[in-house]
């Protein structure tokens, strides 16, 4: 079963914040092909958008799989609607560019031939139309910033555990017996959790860790393993215990 990638990339004459303001609501029907859209919750509580496309009777459903306001990235997985597709994952990225911003829509999926090519062609049309719509709407959109939904500002302290590998932490909150530790995913870093740190710091001590090789943490002497990451988490617990 072939794996196909479809991508649409467009430079827009607007700020990244304006572009992100158009698309950041996962359940907003900003795409011109969408006739109706509604929000649902998946079986595990995840956010799902249910929508219909103009001129079609098919009902489509997609589940949000990754969201970052700081990175201006949204990823989602197809659940229902595209016949014959398997493991359809897509994302929208709004990034700074030399003169404005760039919009990228990308999908990776598996499907048997010749259905795979039909899906790729349909996706390309949707993505090309989507990037053009973002460009048009961003030009007049009010810029969105993290401050609009951020909790009250709390002091965040940067701590380094200065042994190999060096680990960097963002910490906040008062004293307590339980530390709430936030861990980022692949390609992330501790700053992904700044809003969560601010929201939880009033209830207990909180910290966000740059895993080894990410952010301001250094790499180890060899290829990182899951056991290495677990050892680093234990180091954080140990240092916090010694420092109260």
JSON list of C-alpha atoms in Angstrom, two decimals:
[
{"chain": "A", "resi": 1, "resn": "UNK", "atom": "CA", "xyz": [0.00, 0.00, 0.00]},
{"chain": "A", "resi": 2, "resn": "UNK", "atom": "CA", "xyz": [1.73, 3.23, -1.13]},
{"chain": "A", "resi": 3, "resn": "UNK", "atom": "CA", "xyz": [2.34, 6.15, 1.20]},
{"chain": "A", "resi": 4, "resn": "UNK", "atom": "CA", "xyz": [1.64, 9.55, -0.33]},
{"chain": "A", "resi": 5, "resn": "UNK", "atom": "CA", "xyz": [2.42, 13.08, 0.80]},
{"chain": "A", "resi": 6, "resn": "UNK", "atom": "CA", "xyz": [0.48, 16.14, -0.31]},
{"chain": "A", "resi": 7, "resn": "UNK", "atom": "CA", "xyz": [1.58, 19.65, 0.54]},
{"chain": "A", "resi": 8, "resn": "UNK", "atom": "CA", "xyz": [0.52, 23.21, -0.24]},
{"chain": "A", "resi": 9, "resn": "UNK", "atom": "CA", "xyz": [2.76, 26.12, 0.71]},
{"chain": "A", "resi": 10, "resn": "UNK", "atom": "CA", "xyz": [1.99, 29.82, 0.31]},
{"chain": "A", "resi": 11, "resn": "UNK", "atom": "CA", "xyz": [3.58, 33.11, 1.38]},
{"chain": "A", "resi": 12, "resn": "UNK", "atom": "CA", "xyz": [1.08, 35.61, 2.74]},
{"chain": "A", "resi": 13, "resn": "UNK", "atom": "CA", "xyz": [1.30, 39.37, 3.19]},
{"chain": "A", "resi": 14, "resn": "UNK", "atom": "CA", "xyz": [0.23, 39.28, 6.82]},
{"chain": "A", "resi": 15, "resn": "UNK", "atom": "CA", "xyz": [1.86, 38.57, 10.14]},
{"chain": "A", "resi": 16, "resn": "UNK", "atom": "CA", "xyz": [2.11, 35.02, 11.51]},
{"chain": "A", "resi": 17, "resn": "UNK", "atom": "CA", "xyz": [-0.25, 36.13, 14.29]},
{"chain": "A", "resi": 18, "resn": "UNK", "atom": "CA", "xyz": [-2.86, 37.19, 11.71]},
{"chain": "A", "resi": 19, "resn": "UNK", "atom": "CA", "xyz": [-2.53, 33.90, 9.85]},
{"chain": "A", "resi": 20, "resn": "UNK", "atom": "CA", "xyz": [-2.83, 31.91, 13.07]},
{"chain": "A", "resi": 21, "resn": "UNK", "atom": "CA", "xyz": [-5.91, 33.89, 14.09]},
{"chain": "A", "resi": 22, "resn": "UNK", "atom": "CA", "xyz": [-7.71, 32.50, 11.04]},
{"chain": "A", "resi": 23, "resn": "UNK", "atom": "CA", "xyz": [-7.03, 28.79, 11.67]},
{"chain": "A", "resi": 24, "resn": "UNK", "atom": "CA", "xyz": [-6.36, 28.28, 15.38]},
{"chain": "A", "resi": 25, "resn": "UNK", "atom": "CA", "xyz": [-9.96, 27.40, 16.20]},
{"chain": "A", "resi": 26, "resn": "UNK", "atom": "CA", "xyz": [-10.00, 23.75, 15.15]},
{"chain": "A", "resi": 27, "resn": "UNK", "atom": "CA", "xyz": [-13.78, 23.78, 14.73]},
{"chain": "A", "resi": 28, "resn": "UNK", "atom": "CA", "xyz": [-14.15, 27.07, 12.88]},
{"chain": "A", "resi": 29, "resn": "UNK", "atom": "CA", "xyz": [-15.46, 26.74, 9.27]},
{"chain": "A", "resi": 30, "resn": "UNK", "atom": "CA", "xyz": [-12.93, 29.14, 7.72]},
{"chain": "A", "resi": 31, "resn": "UNK", "atom": "CA", "xyz": [-12.36, 26.93, 4.65]},
{"chain": "A", "resi": 32, "resn": "UNK", "atom": "CA", "xyz": [-14.65, 27.96, 1.75]},
{"chain": "A", "resi": 33, "resn": "UNK", "atom": "CA", "xyz": [-15.47, 24.32, 0.92]},
{"chain": "A", "resi": 34, "resn": "UNK", "atom": "CA", "xyz": [-17.06, 23.70, 4.33]},
{"chain": "A", "resi": 35, "resn": "UNK", "atom": "CA", "xyz": [-20.82, 24.06, 4.51]},
{"chain": "A", "resi": 36, "resn": "UNK", "atom": "CA", "xyz": [-21.42, 23.07, 8.15]},
{"chain": "A", "resi": 37, "resn": "UNK", "atom": "CA", "xyz": [-19.12, 22.22, 11.03]},
{"chain": "A", "resi": 38, "resn": "UNK", "atom": "CA", "xyz": [-19.65, 21.20, 14.65]},
{"chain": "A", "resi": 39, "resn": "UNK", "atom": "CA", "xyz": [-17.44, 20.18, 17.57]},
{"chain": "A", "resi": 40, "resn": "UNK", "atom": "CA", "xyz": [-17.66, 16.74, 19.17]},
{"chain": "A", "resi": 41, "resn": "UNK", "atom": "CA", "xyz": [-15.71, 14.74, 21.73]},
{"chain": "A", "resi": 42, "resn": "UNK", "atom": "CA", "xyz": [-14.05, 11.45, 20.83]},
{"chain": "A", "resi": 43, "resn": "UNK", "atom": "CA", "xyz": [-14.30, 8.26, 22.88]},
{"chain": "A", "resi": 44, "resn": "UNK", "atom": "CA", "xyz": [-11.23, 9.34, 24.89]},
{"chain": "A", "resi": 45, "resn": "UNK", "atom": "CA", "xyz": [-12.34, 12.93, 25.26]},
{"chain": "A", "resi": 46, "resn": "UNK", "atom": "CA", "xyz": [-10.30, 14.34, 22.37]},
{"chain": "A", "resi": 47, "resn": "UNK", "atom": "CA", "xyz": [-11.65, 17.19, 20.27]},
{"chain": "A", "resi": 48, "resn": "UNK", "atom": "CA", "xyz": [-13.26, 16.07, 17.00]},
{"chain": "A", "resi": 49, "resn": "UNK", "atom": "CA", "xyz": [-14.65, 18.26, 14.24]},
{"chain": "A", "resi": 50, "resn": "UNK", "atom": "CA", "xyz": [-17.60, 16.99, 12.21]},
{"chain": "A", "resi": 51, "resn": "UNK", "atom": "CA", "xyz": [-18.26, 18.78, 8.94]},
{"chain": "A", "resi": 52, "resn": "UNK", "atom": "CA", "xyz": [-19.92, 18.63, 5.55]},
{"chain": "A", "resi": 53, "resn": "UNK", "atom": "CA", "xyz": [-18.50, 19.89, 2.25]},
{"chain": "A", "resi": 54, "resn": "UNK", "atom": "CA", "xyz": [-20.56, 21.91, -0.19]},
{"chain": "A", "resi": 55, "resn": "UNK", "atom": "CA", "xyz": [-22.08, 19.72, -2.90]},
{"chain": "A", "resi": 56, "resn": "UNK", "atom": "CA", "xyz": [-21.45, 16.44, -1.03]},
{"chain": "A", "resi": 57, "resn": "UNK", "atom": "CA", "xyz": [-23.56, 14.26, 1.25]},
{"chain": "A", "resi": 58, "resn": "UNK", "atom": "CA", "xyz": [-20.52, 12.75, 3.00]},
{"chain": "A", "resi": 59, "resn": "UNK", "atom": "CA", "xyz": [-19.94, 13.53, 6.66]},
{"chain": "A", "resi": 60, "resn": "UNK", "atom": "CA", "xyz": [-16.29, 14.00, 7.57]},
{"chain": "A", "resi": 61, "resn": "UNK", "atom": "CA", "xyz": [-14.77, 13.68, 11.02]},
{"chain": "A", "resi": 62, "resn": "UNK", "atom": "CA", "xyz": [-11.23, 14.64, 12.09]},
{"chain": "A", "resi": 63, "resn": "UNK", "atom": "CA", "xyz": [-9.58, 14.46, 15.51]},
{"chain": "A", "resi": 64, "resn": "UNK", "atom": "CA", "xyz": [-7.16, 17.08, 16.81]},
{"chain": "A", "resi": 65, "resn": "UNK", "atom": "CA", "xyz": [-3.84, 15.35, 17.62]},
{"chain": "A", "resi": 66, "resn": "UNK", "atom": "CA", "xyz": [-1.48, 18.27, 18.31]},
{"chain": "A", "resi": 67, "resn": "UNK", "atom": "CA", "xyz": [-1.95, 21.96, 19.00]},
{"chain": "A", "resi": 68, "resn": "UNK", "atom": "CA", "xyz": [0.56, 24.68, 19.89]},
{"chain": "A", "resi": 69, "resn": "UNK", "atom": "CA", "xyz": [-0.21, 28.39, 20.02]},
{"chain": "A", "resi": 70, "resn": "UNK", "atom": "CA", "xyz": [3.45, 29.22, 20.60]},
{"chain": "A", "resi": 71, "resn": "UNK", "atom": "CA", "xyz": [4.58, 27.27, 17.51]},
{"chain": "A", "resi": 72, "resn": "UNK", "atom": "CA", "xyz": [1.40, 28.04, 15.51]},
{"chain": "A", "resi": 73, "resn": "UNK", "atom": "CA", "xyz": [1.00, 24.38, 14.61]},
{"chain": "A", "resi": 74, "resn": "UNK", "atom": "CA", "xyz": [-2.15, 22.25, 14.47]},
{"chain": "A", "resi": 75, "resn": "UNK", "atom": "CA", "xyz": [-2.21, 18.55, 13.54]},
{"chain": "A", "resi": 76, "resn": "UNK", "atom": "CA", "xyz": [-5.18, 16.28, 13.04]},
{"chain": "A", "resi": 77, "resn": "UNK", "atom": "CA", "xyz": [-6.13, 12.73, 11.99]},
{"chain": "A", "resi": 78, "resn": "UNK", "atom": "CA", "xyz": [-8.89, 11.68, 9.61]},
{"chain": "A", "resi": 79, "resn": "UNK", "atom": "CA", "xyz": [-11.52, 9.47, 11.23]},
{"chain": "A", "resi": 80, "resn": "UNK", "atom": "CA", "xyz": [-14.40, 9.21, 8.74]},
{"chain": "A", "resi": 81, "resn": "UNK", "atom": "CA", "xyz": [-15.35, 10.40, 5.28]},
{"chain": "A", "resi": 82, "resn": "UNK", "atom": "CA", "xyz": [-12.51, 9.59, 2.87]},
{"chain": "A", "resi": 83, "resn": "UNK", "atom": "CA", "xyz": [-13.22, 6.19, 1.34]},
{"chain": "A", "resi": 84, "resn": "UNK", "atom": "CA", "xyz": [-10.31, 3.78, 1.02]},
{"chain": "A", "resi": 85, "resn": "UNK", "atom": "CA", "xyz": [-7.77, 5.77, 3.03]},
{"chain": "A", "resi": 86, "resn": "UNK", "atom": "CA", "xyz": [-5.65, 4.50, 5.92]},
{"chain": "A", "resi": 87, "resn": "UNK", "atom": "CA", "xyz": [-3.72, 6.53, 8.50]},
{"chain": "A", "resi": 88, "resn": "UNK", "atom": "CA", "xyz": [-4.42, 9.98, 7.07]},
{"chain": "A", "resi": 89, "resn": "UNK", "atom": "CA", "xyz": [-2.58, 12.58, 9.18]},
{"chain": "A", "resi": 90, "resn": "UNK", "atom": "CA", "xyz": [-2.38, 16.28, 8.36]},
{"chain": "A", "resi": 91, "resn": "UNK", "atom": "CA", "xyz": [-1.13, 19.53, 9.81]},
{"chain": "A", "resi": 92, "resn": "UNK", "atom": "CA", "xyz": [-1.28, 23.29, 9.34]},
{"chain": "A", "resi": 93, "resn": "UNK", "atom": "CA", "xyz": [1.76, 25.42, 10.15]},
{"chain": "A", "resi": 94, "resn": "UNK", "atom": "CA", "xyz": [1.96, 29.22, 10.18]},
{"chain": "A", "resi": 95, "resn": "UNK", "atom": "CA", "xyz": [5.56, 30.41, 10.28]},
{"chain": "A", "resi": 96, "resn": "UNK", "atom": "CA", "xyz": [7.39, 33.76, 10.04]},
{"chain": "A", "resi": 97, "resn": "UNK", "atom": "CA", "xyz": [8.74, 34.66, 6.61]},
{"chain": "A", "resi": 98, "resn": "UNK", "atom": "CA", "xyz": [10.92, 37.45, 5.25]},
{"chain": "A", "resi": 99, "resn": "UNK", "atom": "CA", "xyz": [7.94, 39.54, 4.17]},
{"chain": "A", "resi": 100, "resn": "UNK", "atom": "CA", "xyz": [5.01, 38.36, 6.25]},
{"chain": "A", "resi": 101, "resn": "UNK", "atom": "CA", "xyz": [4.32, 34.70, 6.95]},
{"chain": "A", "resi": 102, "resn": "UNK", "atom": "CA", "xyz": [4.16, 31.30, 5.31]},
{"chain": "A", "resi": 103, "resn": "UNK", "atom": "CA", "xyz": [1.28, 28.85, 5.41]},
{"chain": "A", "resi": 104, "resn": "UNK", "atom": "CA", "xyz": [1.89, 25.14, 4.96]},
{"chain": "A", "resi": 105, "resn": "UNK", "atom": "CA", "xyz": [-0.77, 22.44, 4.81]},
{"chain": "A", "resi": 106, "resn": "UNK", "atom": "CA", "xyz": [0.52, 18.88, 4.59]},
{"chain": "A", "resi": 107, "resn": "UNK", "atom": "CA", "xyz": [-1.00, 15.40, 4.68]},
{"chain": "A", "resi": 108, "resn": "UNK", "atom": "CA", "xyz": [0.58, 11.93, 4.80]},
{"chain": "A", "resi": 109, "resn": "UNK", "atom": "CA", "xyz": [-1.58, 8.89, 4.16]},
{"chain": "A", "resi": 110, "resn": "UNK", "atom": "CA", "xyz": [-1.74, 5.32, 2.93]},
{"chain": "A", "resi": 111, "resn": "UNK", "atom": "CA", "xyz": [-4.21, 4.04, 0.36]},
{"chain": "A", "resi": 112, "resn": "UNK", "atom": "CA", "xyz": [-4.26, 1.34, -2.32]},
{"chain": "A", "resi": 113, "resn": "UNK", "atom": "CA", "xyz": [-3.65, 2.32, -5.95]},
{"chain": "A", "resi": 114, "resn": "UNK", "atom": "CA", "xyz": [-5.37, 3.79, -7.89]},
{"chain": "A", "resi": 115, "resn": "UNK", "atom": "CA", "xyz": [-7.46, 5.22, -5.05]},
{"chain": "A", "resi": 116, "resn": "UNK", "atom": "CA", "xyz": [-4.33, 6.78, -3.53]},
{"chain": "A", "resi": 117, "resn": "UNK", "atom": "CA", "xyz": [-3.88, 9.11, -6.49]},
{"chain": "A", "resi": 118, "resn": "UNK", "atom": "CA", "xyz": [-7.54, 10.17, -6.37]},
{"chain": "A", "resi": 119, "resn": "UNK", "atom": "CA", "xyz": [-7.20, 11.04, -2.68]},
{"chain": "A", "resi": 120, "resn": "UNK", "atom": "CA", "xyz": [-3.98, 12.95, -3.35]},
{"chain": "A", "resi": 121, "resn": "UNK", "atom": "CA", "xyz": [-5.58, 15.00, -6.11]},
{"chain": "A", "resi": 122, "resn": "UNK", "atom": "CA", "xyz": [-8.62, 15.81, -3.98]},
{"chain": "A", "resi": 123, "resn": "UNK", "atom": "CA", "xyz": [-6.45, 16.74, -1.02]},
{"chain": "A", "resi": 124, "resn": "UNK", "atom": "CA", "xyz": [-4.29, 18.99, -3.19]},
{"chain": "A", "resi": 125, "resn": "UNK", "atom": "CA", "xyz": [-7.35, 20.96, -4.33]},
{"chain": "A", "resi": 126, "resn": "UNK", "atom": "CA", "xyz": [-8.56, 21.35, -0.74]},
{"chain": "A", "resi": 127, "resn": "UNK", "atom": "CA", "xyz": [-5.13, 22.44, 0.48]},
{"chain": "A", "resi": 128, "resn": "UNK", "atom": "CA", "xyz": [-4.50, 24.89, -2.36]},
{"chain": "A", "resi": 129, "resn": "UNK", "atom": "CA", "xyz": [-7.92, 26.43, -1.78]},
{"chain": "A", "resi": 130, "resn": "UNK", "atom": "CA", "xyz": [-7.23, 26.49, 1.95]},
{"chain": "A", "resi": 131, "resn": "UNK", "atom": "CA", "xyz": [-3.90, 28.31, 1.77]},
{"chain": "A", "resi": 132, "resn": "UNK", "atom": "CA", "xyz": [-5.44, 30.91, -0.55]},
{"chain": "A", "resi": 133, "resn": "UNK", "atom": "CA", "xyz": [-8.33, 31.38, 1.89]},
{"chain": "A", "resi": 134, "resn": "UNK", "atom": "CA", "xyz": [-5.94, 31.84, 4.81]},
{"chain": "A", "resi": 135, "resn": "UNK", "atom": "CA", "xyz": [-3.99, 34.44, 2.83]},
{"chain": "A", "resi": 136, "resn": "UNK", "atom": "CA", "xyz": [-7.15, 36.37, 2.00]},
{"chain": "A", "resi": 137, "resn": "UNK", "atom": "CA", "xyz": [-8.62, 36.24, 5.50]},
{"chain": "A", "resi": 138, "resn": "UNK", "atom": "CA", "xyz": [-5.34, 36.94, 7.31]},
{"chain": "A", "resi": 139, "resn": "UNK", "atom": "CA", "xyz": [-4.94, 40.26, 5.52]},
{"chain": "A", "resi": 140, "resn": "UNK", "atom": "CA", "xyz": [-7.83, 41.70, 7.54]},
{"chain": "A", "resi": 141, "resn": "UNK", "atom": "CA", "xyz": [-7.68, 39.49, 10.64]},
{"chain": "A", "resi": 142, "resn": "UNK", "atom": "CA", "xyz": [-6.96, 40.88, 14.08]},
{"chain": "A", "resi": 143, "resn": "UNK", "atom": "CA", "xyz": [-3.57, 39.53, 15.20]},
{"chain": "A", "resi": 144, "resn": "UNK", "atom": "CA", "xyz": [-3.86, 36.82, 17.84]},
{"chain": "A", "resi": 145, "resn": "UNK", "atom": "CA", "xyz": [-1.39, 36.57, 20.71]},
{"chain": "A", "resi": 146, "resn": "UNK", "atom": "CA", "xyz": [-0.79, 34.23, 23.62]},
{"chain": "A", "resi": 147, "resn": "UNK", "atom": "CA", "xyz": [-1.78, 37.04, 25.98]},
{"chain": "A", "resi": 148, "resn": "UNK", "atom": "CA", "xyz": [-5.41, 36.70, 24.91]},
{"chain": "A", "resi": 149, "resn": "UNK", "atom": "CA", "xyz": [-5.87, 33.36, 26.66]},
{"chain": "A", "resi": 150, "resn": "UNK", "atom": "CA", "xyz": [-2.88, 33.21, 28.99]},
{"chain": "A", "resi": 151, "resn": "UNK", "atom": "CA", "xyz": [-3.52, 32.84, 32.71]},
{"chain": "A", "resi": 152, "resn": "UNK", "atom": "CA", "xyz": [-2.26, 35.51, 35.07]},
{"chain": "A", "resi": 153, "resn": "UNK", "atom": "CA", "xyz": [1.47, 35.93, 34.76]},
{"chain": "A", "resi": 154, "resn": "UNK", "atom": "CA", "xyz": [3.54, 34.10, 37.36]},
{"chain": "A", "resi": 155, "resn": "UNK", "atom": "CA", "xyz": [7.30, 34.28, 37.81]},
{"chain": "A", "resi": 156, "resn": "UNK", "atom": "CA", "xyz": [9.02, 31.45, 35.94]},
{"chain": "A", "resi": 157, "resn": "UNK", "atom": "CA", "xyz": [12.54, 30.57, 37.01]},
{"chain": "A", "resi": 158, "resn": "UNK", "atom": "CA", "xyz": [15.03, 28.85, 34.73]},
{"chain": "A", "resi": 159, "resn": "UNK", "atom": "CA", "xyz": [17.01, 26.12, 36.51]},
{"chain": "A", "resi": 160, "resn": "UNK", "atom": "CA", "xyz": [19.90, 24.08, 35.13]},
{"chain": "A", "resi": 161, "resn": "UNK", "atom": "CA", "xyz": [21.00, 20.72, 36.49]},
{"chain": "A", "resi": 162, "resn": "UNK", "atom": "CA", "xyz": [24.66, 21.08, 35.67]},
{"chain": "A", "resi": 163, "resn": "UNK", "atom": "CA", "xyz": [25.85, 17.53, 35.18]},
{"chain": "A", "resi": 164, "resn": "UNK", "atom": "CA", "xyz": [26.10, 15.53, 31.99]},
{"chain": "A", "resi": 165, "resn": "UNK", "atom": "CA", "xyz": [23.86, 15.79, 30.19]},
{"chain": "A", "resi": 166, "resn": "UNK", "atom": "CA", "xyz": [22.97, 19.31, 31.34]},
{"chain": "A", "resi": 167, "resn": "UNK", "atom": "CA", "xyz": [19.19, 19.62, 31.86]},
{"chain": "A", "resi": 168, "resn": "UNK", "atom": "CA", "xyz": [17.19, 22.85, 31.67]},
{"chain": "A", "resi": 169, "resn": "UNK", "atom": "CA", "xyz": [13.95, 23.38, 33.60]},
{"chain": "A", "resi": 170, "resn": "UNK", "atom": "CA", "xyz": [11.31, 26.09, 33.83]},
{"chain": "A", "resi": 171, "resn": "UNK", "atom": "CA", "xyz": [9.92, 26.13, 37.37]},
{"chain": "A", "resi": 172, "resn": "UNK", "atom": "CA", "xyz": [7.18, 28.04, 39.16]},
{"chain": "A", "resi": 173, "resn": "UNK", "atom": "CA", "xyz": [4.88, 27.77, 42.15]},
{"chain": "A", "resi": 174, "resn": "UNK", "atom": "CA", "xyz": [5.39, 27.55, 45.86]},
{"chain": "A", "resi": 175, "resn": "UNK", "atom": "CA", "xyz": [6.37, 24.80, 48.26]},
{"chain": "A", "resi": 176, "resn": "UNK", "atom": "CA", "xyz": [4.64, 21.45, 48.42]},
{"chain": "A", "resi": 177, "resn": "UNK", "atom": "CA", "xyz": [5.19, 17.72, 48.46]},
{"chain": "A", "resi": 178, "resn": "UNK", "atom": "CA", "xyz": [4.05, 17.04, 44.90]},
{"chain": "A", "resi": 179, "resn": "UNK", "atom": "CA", "xyz": [5.76, 18.40, 41.80]},
{"chain": "A", "resi": 180, "resn": "UNK", "atom": "CA", "xyz": [3.74, 18.58, 38.58]},
{"chain": "A", "resi": 181, "resn": "UNK", "atom": "CA", "xyz": [6.28, 17.93, 35.82]},
{"chain": "A", "resi": 182, "resn": "UNK", "atom": "CA", "xyz": [5.43, 18.67, 32.18]},
{"chain": "A", "resi": 183, "resn": "UNK", "atom": "CA", "xyz": [7.20, 16.75, 29.40]},
{"chain": "A", "resi": 184, "resn": "UNK", "atom": "CA", "xyz": [7.13, 17.86, 25.77]},
{"chain": "A", "resi": 185, "resn": "UNK", "atom": "CA", "xyz": [6.83, 15.68, 22.70]},
{"chain": "A", "resi": 186, "resn": "UNK", "atom": "CA", "xyz": [9.09, 15.12, 19.69]},
{"chain": "A", "resi": 187, "resn": "UNK", "atom": "CA", "xyz": [10.21, 18.46, 18.28]},
{"chain": "A", "resi": 188, "resn": "UNK", "atom": "CA", "xyz": [9.00, 20.40, 21.33]},
{"chain": "A", "resi": 189, "resn": "UNK", "atom": "CA", "xyz": [10.66, 22.01, 24.32]},
{"chain": "A", "resi": 190, "resn": "UNK", "atom": "CA", "xyz": [9.82, 23.22, 27.80]},
{"chain": "A", "resi": 191, "resn": "UNK", "atom": "CA", "xyz": [8.38, 26.56, 26.60]},
{"chain": "A", "resi": 192, "resn": "UNK", "atom": "CA", "xyz": [5.43, 24.66, 25.09]},
{"chain": "A", "resi": 193, "resn": "UNK", "atom": "CA", "xyz": [4.12, 24.46, 28.65]},
{"chain": "A", "resi": 194, "resn": "UNK", "atom": "CA", "xyz": [4.41, 28.12, 29.77]},
{"chain": "A", "resi": 195, "resn": "UNK", "atom": "CA", "xyz": [0.63, 28.61, 29.85]},
{"chain": "A", "resi": 196, "resn": "UNK", "atom": "CA", "xyz": [0.13, 25.40, 31.82]},
{"chain": "A", "resi": 197, "resn": "UNK", "atom": "CA", "xyz": [2.84, 26.40, 34.29]},
{"chain": "A", "resi": 198, "resn": "UNK", "atom": "CA", "xyz": [1.04, 29.69, 34.90]},
{"chain": "A", "resi": 199, "resn": "UNK", "atom": "CA", "xyz": [-2.32, 27.95, 35.29]},
{"chain": "A", "resi": 200, "resn": "UNK", "atom": "CA", "xyz": [-1.16, 25.26, 37.74]},
{"chain": "A", "resi": 201, "resn": "UNK", "atom": "CA", "xyz": [1.48, 27.15, 39.74]},
{"chain": "A", "resi": 202, "resn": "UNK", "atom": "CA", "xyz": [-1.11, 28.47, 42.19]},
{"chain": "A", "resi": 203, "resn": "UNK", "atom": "CA", "xyz": [-1.97, 24.91, 43.25]},
{"chain": "A", "resi": 204, "resn": "UNK", "atom": "CA", "xyz": [1.40, 23.15, 43.51]},
{"chain": "A", "resi": 205, "resn": "UNK", "atom": "CA", "xyz": [5.05, 23.42, 42.43]},
{"chain": "A", "resi": 206, "resn": "UNK", "atom": "CA", "xyz": [5.38, 22.98, 38.68]},
{"chain": "A", "resi": 207, "resn": "UNK", "atom": "CA", "xyz": [8.23, 22.45, 36.24]},
{"chain": "A", "resi": 208, "resn": "UNK", "atom": "CA", "xyz": [8.72, 21.85, 32.54]},
{"chain": "A", "resi": 209, "resn": "UNK", "atom": "CA", "xyz": [11.78, 19.91, 31.40]},
{"chain": "A", "resi": 210, "resn": "UNK", "atom": "CA", "xyz": [13.81, 20.19, 28.22]},
{"chain": "A", "resi": 211, "resn": "UNK", "atom": "CA", "xyz": [14.54, 16.53, 27.55]},
{"chain": "A", "resi": 212, "resn": "UNK", "atom": "CA", "xyz": [18.14, 15.78, 26.65]},
{"chain": "A", "resi": 213, "resn": "UNK", "atom": "CA", "xyz": [18.96, 17.09, 23.19]},
{"chain": "A", "resi": 214, "resn": "UNK", "atom": "CA", "xyz": [16.02, 19.53, 23.16]},
{"chain": "A", "resi": 215, "resn": "UNK", "atom": "CA", "xyz": [15.85, 23.23, 23.98]},
{"chain": "A", "resi": 216, "resn": "UNK", "atom": "CA", "xyz": [18.65, 24.19, 26.38]},
{"chain": "A", "resi": 217, "resn": "UNK", "atom": "CA", "xyz": [19.43, 20.64, 27.51]},
{"chain": "A", "resi": 218, "resn": "UNK", "atom": "CA", "xyz": [22.54, 19.00, 26.11]},
{"chain": "A", "resi": 219, "resn": "UNK", "atom": "CA", "xyz": [22.83, 15.61, 24.45]},
{"chain": "A", "resi": 220, "resn": "UNK", "atom": "CA", "xyz": [24.23, 12.60, 26.23]},
{"chain": "A", "resi": 221, "resn": "UNK", "atom": "CA", "xyz": [27.34, 10.70, 25.21]},
{"chain": "A", "resi": 222, "resn": "UNK", "atom": "CA", "xyz": [25.35, 8.23, 23.07]},
{"chain": "A", "resi": 223, "resn": "UNK", "atom": "CA", "xyz": [22.05, 7.93, 21.22]},
{"chain": "A", "resi": 224, "resn": "UNK", "atom": "CA", "xyz": [19.22, 8.77, 23.65]},
{"chain": "A", "resi": 225, "resn": "UNK", "atom": "CA", "xyz": [16.95, 5.94, 24.80]},
{"chain": "A", "resi": 226, "resn": "UNK", "atom": "CA", "xyz": [13.69, 5.81, 26.75]},
{"chain": "A", "resi": 227, "resn": "UNK", "atom": "CA", "xyz": [15.71, 4.65, 29.75]},
{"chain": "A", "resi": 228, "resn": "UNK", "atom": "CA", "xyz": [17.87, 7.78, 29.44]},
{"chain": "A", "resi": 229, "resn": "UNK", "atom": "CA", "xyz": [14.81, 10.02, 29.50]},
{"chain": "A", "resi": 230, "resn": "UNK", "atom": "CA", "xyz": [13.48, 8.17, 32.54]},
{"chain": "A", "resi": 231, "resn": "UNK", "atom": "CA", "xyz": [16.84, 8.60, 34.27]},
{"chain": "A", "resi": 232, "resn": "UNK", "atom": "CA", "xyz": [16.73, 12.35, 33.60]},
{"chain": "A", "resi": 233, "resn": "UNK", "atom": "CA", "xyz": [13.26, 12.58, 35.15]},
{"chain": "A", "resi": 234, "resn": "UNK", "atom": "CA", "xyz": [14.60, 10.78, 38.25]},
{"chain": "A", "resi": 235, "resn": "UNK", "atom": "CA", "xyz": [17.47, 13.28, 38.35]},
{"chain": "A", "resi": 236, "resn": "UNK", "atom": "CA", "xyz": [14.97, 16.12, 38.42]},
{"chain": "A", "resi": 237, "resn": "UNK", "atom": "CA", "xyz": [13.14, 14.44, 41.31]},
{"chain": "A", "resi": 238, "resn": "UNK", "atom": "CA", "xyz": [16.41, 13.90, 43.16]},
{"chain": "A", "resi": 239, "resn": "UNK", "atom": "CA", "xyz": [17.60, 17.49, 42.77]},
{"chain": "A", "resi": 240, "resn": "UNK", "atom": "CA", "xyz": [14.23, 18.88, 43.79]},
{"chain": "A", "resi": 241, "resn": "UNK", "atom": "CA", "xyz": [14.30, 16.67, 46.88]},
{"chain": "A", "resi": 242, "resn": "UNK", "atom": "CA", "xyz": [17.75, 17.91, 47.91]},
{"chain": "A", "resi": 243, "resn": "UNK", "atom": "CA", "xyz": [16.79, 21.53, 47.30]},
{"chain": "A", "resi": 244, "resn": "UNK", "atom": "CA", "xyz": [13.48, 21.30, 49.11]}
]
